[in-house]
Coordinates of C-alpha atoms in Angstrom, one line a residue:
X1376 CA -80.8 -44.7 -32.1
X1377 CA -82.9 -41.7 -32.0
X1378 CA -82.7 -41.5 -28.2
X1379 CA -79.2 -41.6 -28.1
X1380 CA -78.7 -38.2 -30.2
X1381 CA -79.5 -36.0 -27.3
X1382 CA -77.1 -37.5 -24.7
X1383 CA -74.5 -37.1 -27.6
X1384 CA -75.2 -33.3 -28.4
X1385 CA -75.5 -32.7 -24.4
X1386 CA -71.5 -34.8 -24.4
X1387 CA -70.5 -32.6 -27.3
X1388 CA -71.3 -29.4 -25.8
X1389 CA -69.9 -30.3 -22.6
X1390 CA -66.3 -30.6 -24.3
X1391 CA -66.4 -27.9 -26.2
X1392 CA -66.9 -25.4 -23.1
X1393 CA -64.1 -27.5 -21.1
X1394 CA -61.7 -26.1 -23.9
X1395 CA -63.5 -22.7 -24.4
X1396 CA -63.5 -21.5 -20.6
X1397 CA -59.3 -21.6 -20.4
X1398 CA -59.5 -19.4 -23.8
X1399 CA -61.4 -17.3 -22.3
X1400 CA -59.8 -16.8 -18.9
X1401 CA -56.8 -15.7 -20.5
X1402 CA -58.0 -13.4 -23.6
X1403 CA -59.0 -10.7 -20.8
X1404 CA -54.9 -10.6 -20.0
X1405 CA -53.4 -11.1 -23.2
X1406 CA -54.0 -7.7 -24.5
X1407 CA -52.8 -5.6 -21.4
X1408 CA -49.2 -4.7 -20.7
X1409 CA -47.1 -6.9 -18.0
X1410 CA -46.9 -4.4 -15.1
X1411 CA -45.2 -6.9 -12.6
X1412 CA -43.6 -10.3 -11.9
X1413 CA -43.4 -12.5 -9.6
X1414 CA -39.7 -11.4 -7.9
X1415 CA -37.1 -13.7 -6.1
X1416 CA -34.9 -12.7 -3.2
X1417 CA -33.0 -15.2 -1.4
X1418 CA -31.4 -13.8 1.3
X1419 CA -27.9 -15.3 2.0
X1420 CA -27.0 -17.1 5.0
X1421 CA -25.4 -15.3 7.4
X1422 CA -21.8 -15.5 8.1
X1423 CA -20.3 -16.2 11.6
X1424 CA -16.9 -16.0 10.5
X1425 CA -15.6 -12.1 12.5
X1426 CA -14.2 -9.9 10.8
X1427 CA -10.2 -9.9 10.3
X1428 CA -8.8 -7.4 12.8
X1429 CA -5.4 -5.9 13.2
X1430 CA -3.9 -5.7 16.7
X1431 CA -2.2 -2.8 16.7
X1432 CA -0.1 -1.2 19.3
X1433 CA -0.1 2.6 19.9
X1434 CA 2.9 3.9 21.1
X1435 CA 1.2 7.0 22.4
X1436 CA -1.2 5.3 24.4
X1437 CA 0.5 2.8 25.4
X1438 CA -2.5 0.6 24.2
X1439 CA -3.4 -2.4 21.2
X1440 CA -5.9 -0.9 19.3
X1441 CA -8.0 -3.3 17.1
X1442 CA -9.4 -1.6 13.3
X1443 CA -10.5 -3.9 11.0
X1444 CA -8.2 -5.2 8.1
X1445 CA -9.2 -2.5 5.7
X1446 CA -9.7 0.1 8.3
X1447 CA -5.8 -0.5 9.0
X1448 CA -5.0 0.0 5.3
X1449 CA -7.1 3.0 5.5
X1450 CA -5.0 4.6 8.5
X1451 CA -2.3 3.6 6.7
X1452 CA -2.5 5.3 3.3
X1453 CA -3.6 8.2 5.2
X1454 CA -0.1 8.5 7.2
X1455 CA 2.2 7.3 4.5
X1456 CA 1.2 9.1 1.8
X1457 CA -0.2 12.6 1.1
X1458 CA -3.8 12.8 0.3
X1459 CA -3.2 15.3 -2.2
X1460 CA -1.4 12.7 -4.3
X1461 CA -2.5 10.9 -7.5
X1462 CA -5.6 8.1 -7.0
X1463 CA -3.4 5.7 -8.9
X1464 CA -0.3 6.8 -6.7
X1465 CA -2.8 6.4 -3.5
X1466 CA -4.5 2.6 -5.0
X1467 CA -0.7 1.6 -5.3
X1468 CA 0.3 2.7 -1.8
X1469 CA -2.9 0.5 -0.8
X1470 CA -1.6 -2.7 -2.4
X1471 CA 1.7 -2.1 -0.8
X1472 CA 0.3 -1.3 2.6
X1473 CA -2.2 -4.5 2.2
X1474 CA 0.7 -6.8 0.9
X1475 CA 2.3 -5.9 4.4
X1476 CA -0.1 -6.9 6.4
X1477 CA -1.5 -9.6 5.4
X1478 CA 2.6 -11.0 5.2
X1479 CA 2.1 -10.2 8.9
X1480 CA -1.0 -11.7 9.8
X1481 CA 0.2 -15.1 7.8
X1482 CA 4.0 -15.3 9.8
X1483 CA 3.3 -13.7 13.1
X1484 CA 4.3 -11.0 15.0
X1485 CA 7.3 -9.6 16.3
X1486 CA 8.8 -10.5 19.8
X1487 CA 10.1 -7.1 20.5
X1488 CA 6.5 -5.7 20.8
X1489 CA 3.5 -6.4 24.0
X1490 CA 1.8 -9.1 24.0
X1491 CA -0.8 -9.5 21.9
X1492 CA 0.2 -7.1 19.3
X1493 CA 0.7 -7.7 15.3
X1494 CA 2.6 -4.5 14.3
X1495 CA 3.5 -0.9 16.2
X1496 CA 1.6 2.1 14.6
X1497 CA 5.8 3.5 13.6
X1498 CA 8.1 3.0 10.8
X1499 CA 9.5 0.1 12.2
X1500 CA 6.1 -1.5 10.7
X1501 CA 3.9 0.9 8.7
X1502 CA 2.3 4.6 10.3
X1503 CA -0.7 3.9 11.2
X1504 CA -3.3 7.0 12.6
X1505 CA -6.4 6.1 13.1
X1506 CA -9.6 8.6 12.4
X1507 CA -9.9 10.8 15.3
X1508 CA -6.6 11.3 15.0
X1509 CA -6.6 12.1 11.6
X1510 CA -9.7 14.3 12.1
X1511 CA -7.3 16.4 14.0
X1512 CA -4.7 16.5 11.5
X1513 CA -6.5 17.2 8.6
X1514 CA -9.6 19.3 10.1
X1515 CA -11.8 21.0 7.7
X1516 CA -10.2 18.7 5.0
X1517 CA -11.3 15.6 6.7
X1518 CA -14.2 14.5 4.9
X1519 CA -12.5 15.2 1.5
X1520 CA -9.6 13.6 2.3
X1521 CA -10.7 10.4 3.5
X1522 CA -13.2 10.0 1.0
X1523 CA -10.3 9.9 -1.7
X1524 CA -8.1 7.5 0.3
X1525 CA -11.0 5.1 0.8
X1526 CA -12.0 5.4 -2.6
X1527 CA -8.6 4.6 -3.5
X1528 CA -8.2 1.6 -0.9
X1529 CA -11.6 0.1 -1.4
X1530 CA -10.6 -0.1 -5.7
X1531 CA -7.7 -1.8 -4.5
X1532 CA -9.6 -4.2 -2.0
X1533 CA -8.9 -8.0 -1.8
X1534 CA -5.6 -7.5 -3.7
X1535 CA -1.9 -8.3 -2.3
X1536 CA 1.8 -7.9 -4.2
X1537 CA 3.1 -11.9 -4.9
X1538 CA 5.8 -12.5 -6.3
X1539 CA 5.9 -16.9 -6.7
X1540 CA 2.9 -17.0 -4.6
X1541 CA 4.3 -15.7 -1.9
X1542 CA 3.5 -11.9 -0.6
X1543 CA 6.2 -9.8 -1.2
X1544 CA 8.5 -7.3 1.2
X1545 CA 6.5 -4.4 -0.4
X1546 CA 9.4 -1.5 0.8
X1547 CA 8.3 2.0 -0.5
X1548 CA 10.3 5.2 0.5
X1549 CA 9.6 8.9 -0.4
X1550 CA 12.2 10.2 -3.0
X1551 CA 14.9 8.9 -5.2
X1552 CA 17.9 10.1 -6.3
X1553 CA 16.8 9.0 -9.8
X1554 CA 16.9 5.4 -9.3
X1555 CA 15.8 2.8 -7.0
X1556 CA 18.4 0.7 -5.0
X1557 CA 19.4 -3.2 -5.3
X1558 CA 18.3 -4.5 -1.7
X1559 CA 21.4 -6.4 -1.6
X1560 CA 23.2 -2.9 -1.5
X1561 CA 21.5 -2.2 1.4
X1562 CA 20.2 -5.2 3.1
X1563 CA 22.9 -7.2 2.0
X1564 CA 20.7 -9.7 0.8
X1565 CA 19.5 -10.3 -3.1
X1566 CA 15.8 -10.1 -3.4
X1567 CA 14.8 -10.9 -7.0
X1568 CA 11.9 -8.3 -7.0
X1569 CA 13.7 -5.5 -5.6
X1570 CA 16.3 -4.5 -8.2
X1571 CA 17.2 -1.0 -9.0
X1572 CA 15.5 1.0 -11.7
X1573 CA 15.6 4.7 -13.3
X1574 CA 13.3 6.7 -11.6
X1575 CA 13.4 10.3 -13.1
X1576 CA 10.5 11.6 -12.4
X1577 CA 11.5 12.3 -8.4
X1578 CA 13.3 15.4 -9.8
X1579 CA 10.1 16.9 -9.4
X1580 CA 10.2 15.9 -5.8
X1581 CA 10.0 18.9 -2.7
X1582 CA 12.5 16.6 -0.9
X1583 CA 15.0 15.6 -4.3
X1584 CA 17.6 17.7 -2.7
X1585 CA 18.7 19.1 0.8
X1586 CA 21.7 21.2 2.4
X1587 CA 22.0 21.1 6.2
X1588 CA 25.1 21.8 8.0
X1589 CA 26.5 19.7 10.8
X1590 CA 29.1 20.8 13.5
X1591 CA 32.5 19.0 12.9
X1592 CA 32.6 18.4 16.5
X1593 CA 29.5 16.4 16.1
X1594 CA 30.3 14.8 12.8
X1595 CA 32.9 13.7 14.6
X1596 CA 31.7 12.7 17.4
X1597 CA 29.1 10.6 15.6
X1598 CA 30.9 8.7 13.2
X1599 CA 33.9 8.7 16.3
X1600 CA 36.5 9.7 13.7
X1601 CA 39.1 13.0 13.8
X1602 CA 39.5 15.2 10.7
X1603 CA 42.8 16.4 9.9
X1604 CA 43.7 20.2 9.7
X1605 CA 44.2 20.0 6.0
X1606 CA 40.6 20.2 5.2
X1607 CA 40.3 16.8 3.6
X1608 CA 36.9 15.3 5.4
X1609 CA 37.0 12.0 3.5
X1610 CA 36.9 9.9 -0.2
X1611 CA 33.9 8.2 -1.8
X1612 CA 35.5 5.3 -2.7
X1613 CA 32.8 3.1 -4.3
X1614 CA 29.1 3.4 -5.3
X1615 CA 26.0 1.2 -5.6
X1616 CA 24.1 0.4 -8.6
X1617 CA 21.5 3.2 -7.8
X1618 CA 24.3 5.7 -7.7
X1619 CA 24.4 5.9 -3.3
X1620 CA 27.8 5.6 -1.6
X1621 CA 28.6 2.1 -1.0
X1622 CA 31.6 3.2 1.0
X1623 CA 33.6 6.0 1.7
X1624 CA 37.0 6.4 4.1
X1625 CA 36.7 9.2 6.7
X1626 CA 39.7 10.3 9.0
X1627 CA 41.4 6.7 8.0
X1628 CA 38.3 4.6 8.8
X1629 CA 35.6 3.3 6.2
X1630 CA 32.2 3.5 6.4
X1631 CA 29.4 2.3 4.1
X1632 CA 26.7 4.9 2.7
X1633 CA 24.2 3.4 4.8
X1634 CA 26.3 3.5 8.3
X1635 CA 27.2 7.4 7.4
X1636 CA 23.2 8.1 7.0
X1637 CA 22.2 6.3 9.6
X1638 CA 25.3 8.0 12.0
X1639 CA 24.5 11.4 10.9
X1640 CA 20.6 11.1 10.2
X1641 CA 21.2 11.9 6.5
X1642 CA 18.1 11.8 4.3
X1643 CA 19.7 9.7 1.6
X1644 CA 22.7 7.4 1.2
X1645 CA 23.5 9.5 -2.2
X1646 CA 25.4 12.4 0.0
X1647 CA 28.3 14.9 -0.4
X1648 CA 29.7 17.3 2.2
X1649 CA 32.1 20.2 2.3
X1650 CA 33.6 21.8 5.2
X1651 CA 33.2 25.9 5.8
X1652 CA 35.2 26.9 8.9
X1653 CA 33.6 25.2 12.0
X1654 CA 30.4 23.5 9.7
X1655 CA 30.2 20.4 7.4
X1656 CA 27.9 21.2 4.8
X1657 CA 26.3 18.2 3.5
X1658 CA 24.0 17.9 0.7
X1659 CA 21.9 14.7 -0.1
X1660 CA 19.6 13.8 -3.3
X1661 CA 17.0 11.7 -2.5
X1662 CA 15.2 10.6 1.0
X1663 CA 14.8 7.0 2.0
X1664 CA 16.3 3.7 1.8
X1665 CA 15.9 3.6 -2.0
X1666 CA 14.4 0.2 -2.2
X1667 CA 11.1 -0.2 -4.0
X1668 CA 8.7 2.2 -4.6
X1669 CA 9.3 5.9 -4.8
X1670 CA 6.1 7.5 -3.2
X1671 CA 7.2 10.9 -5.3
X1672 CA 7.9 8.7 -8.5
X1673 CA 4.8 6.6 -8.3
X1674 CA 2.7 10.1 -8.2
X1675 CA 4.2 11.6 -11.1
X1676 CA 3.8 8.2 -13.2
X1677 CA 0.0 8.8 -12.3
X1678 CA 0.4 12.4 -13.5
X1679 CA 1.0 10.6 -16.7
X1680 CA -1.6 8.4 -17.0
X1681 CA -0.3 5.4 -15.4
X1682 CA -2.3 3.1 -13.7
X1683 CA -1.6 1.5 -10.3
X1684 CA -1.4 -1.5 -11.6
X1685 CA 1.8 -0.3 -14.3
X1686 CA 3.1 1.5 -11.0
X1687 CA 3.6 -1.3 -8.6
X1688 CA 4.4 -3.7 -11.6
X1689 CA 7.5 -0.8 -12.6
X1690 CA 9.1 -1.0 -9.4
X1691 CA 8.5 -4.5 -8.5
X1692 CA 9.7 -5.9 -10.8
X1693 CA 8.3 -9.5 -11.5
X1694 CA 5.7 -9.4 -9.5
X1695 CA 1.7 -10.4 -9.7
X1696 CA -1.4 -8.8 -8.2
X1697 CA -3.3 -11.3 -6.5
X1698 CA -5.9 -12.0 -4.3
X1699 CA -6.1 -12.0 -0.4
X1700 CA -8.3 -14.8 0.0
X1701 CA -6.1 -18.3 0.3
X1702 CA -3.3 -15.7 2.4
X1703 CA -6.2 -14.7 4.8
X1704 CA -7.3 -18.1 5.0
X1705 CA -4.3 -19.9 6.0
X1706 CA -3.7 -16.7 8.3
X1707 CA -6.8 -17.0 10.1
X1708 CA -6.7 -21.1 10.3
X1709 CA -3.3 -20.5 12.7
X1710 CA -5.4 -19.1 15.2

């Protein structure tokens, strides 16, 4: 029994160390700060899918130019809407401008323009400049200016106008007369998200009214009617909802508001005219269509504090904000 006690003290010593060492390992540690970790950066997979382009065709040039998706909105804002406007006015001229688009790249383009084209860089579509171009329109205000309107697109990115989860027909136009028009009154078809609505604060507008003074010769040539001698140059017989002439009877013909300002190149369908000697003087309120947003009302509602969001909502009435991603997928799954 005696010679066993050594081997056992030897054993006993043996596990004590095996727990002392890890103890010991770690004390020299456990009293200094942590100046690292260990750090994890996965990077993503790469993406093959290309960019979303816009084929757009330059009426200058004769060509189809081809800007990114957002680079379109970009050029876009930029020629629709002065840079010197509200952000809020600006991000809500982005959703607009987006909305279009994308309704474009989801239901094709348009027979009447080249092959291979989406949209024309015109008001038949949307203005479109790209940045050279605005470079030379803007000079020495270049940088600034862009730099707001990107600011203002890129807040707005990924988002559409939907109205039952469809994109809408976002319309916009510069001034009102002090309301918005039905589209019915001047598409003659109902749309349930473009109804008229008070828009006072376009009074504040550069363009809310204008006097110019047409030849009667040519006013009559245009709208192919012949003014009698008494001086009578026509009766405004009815009026839409947004307070433009619906119709009005010239020289024993009728006309509706829209015909007259489209015959004569009036600003607004909200006109009145008198005649001095050899001149019509006519004076509109207003300029544009009417339908949808007022460009010169949206800026003065961000003037008071109102977001783009309670912009867009106000004059589209009904409608959600929503994003681009299932549109922009079953746009690009056509091709």
């Amino acid at each position: 029994m005696k010679q066993i006690k050594p081997v056992l003290l030897i054993l006993s010593l043996v596990i004590a160390v095996s727990f002392l060492v890890p103890t010991l390992l770690v004390l020299p540690f456990s009293s200094e700060k942590v100046s690292g970790k260990l750090d994890e950066k996965l990077q993503k997979p790469k993406t093959t899918e290309p960019a979303i382009e816009v084929a757009v065709y330059r009426t200058k040039t004769k060509e189809i130019e081809k800007p990114d998706l957002e680079d379109y909105v970009v050029g876009v804002v930029a020629s629709e809407m002065p840079a010197t406007f509200q952000k809020e006015a600006l991000k809500a001229q982005a959703l607009t401008a987006r909305t279009f688009i994308v309704k474009q790249l989801m239901y094709g383009g348009n027979s009447s323009l080249p092959k291979g084209a989406m949209v024309e860089d015109t008001t038949n579509f949307q203005v479109y400049q790209n940045m050279d171009e605005l470079k030379k329109e803007w000079k020495d205000k270049y940088n600034q200016n862009i730099k707001k309107i990107r600011d203002a697109v890129e807040a707005t990115a990924g988002q559409i106008l939907t109205y039952n989860g469809s994109p809408i027909t976002a319309s916009f136009f510069s001034t009102s007369n002090g309301y918005t028009e039905n589209s019915e009154d001047y598409w003659d078809q109902p749309v349930p998200y473009l109804k008229s609505v008070k828009s006072p604060w376009d009074i504040s507008s550069p363009k809310f009214n204008f006097k110019e003074e047409i030849p009667v010769s040519e006013f009559e040539n245009k709208l192919g009617v012949q003014l009698p001698n008494t001086g009578n140059v026509g009766t405004i017989t009815s009026r839409t909802h947004g307070n433009r002439v619906r119709t009005v009877k010239i020289g024993g013909k009728q006309f509706t508001g829209r015909e007259i300002r489209e015959k004569l190149n009036l600003r607004s369908a909200d006109f009145s005219w008198v005649r001095q000697g050899d001149q019509i003087i006519v004076t509109t309120k207003g300029y544009g269509h009417g339908i949808g947003m007022s460009q010169y009302g949206a800026n003065e509602m961000a003037k008071k504090g109102k977001s783009y969001k309670d912009i867009v909502k106000y004059y589209y009435q009904g409608v959600q904000i929503t994003n681009t991603d299932q549109f922009l997928n079953k746009a690009t799954a056509k091709k």
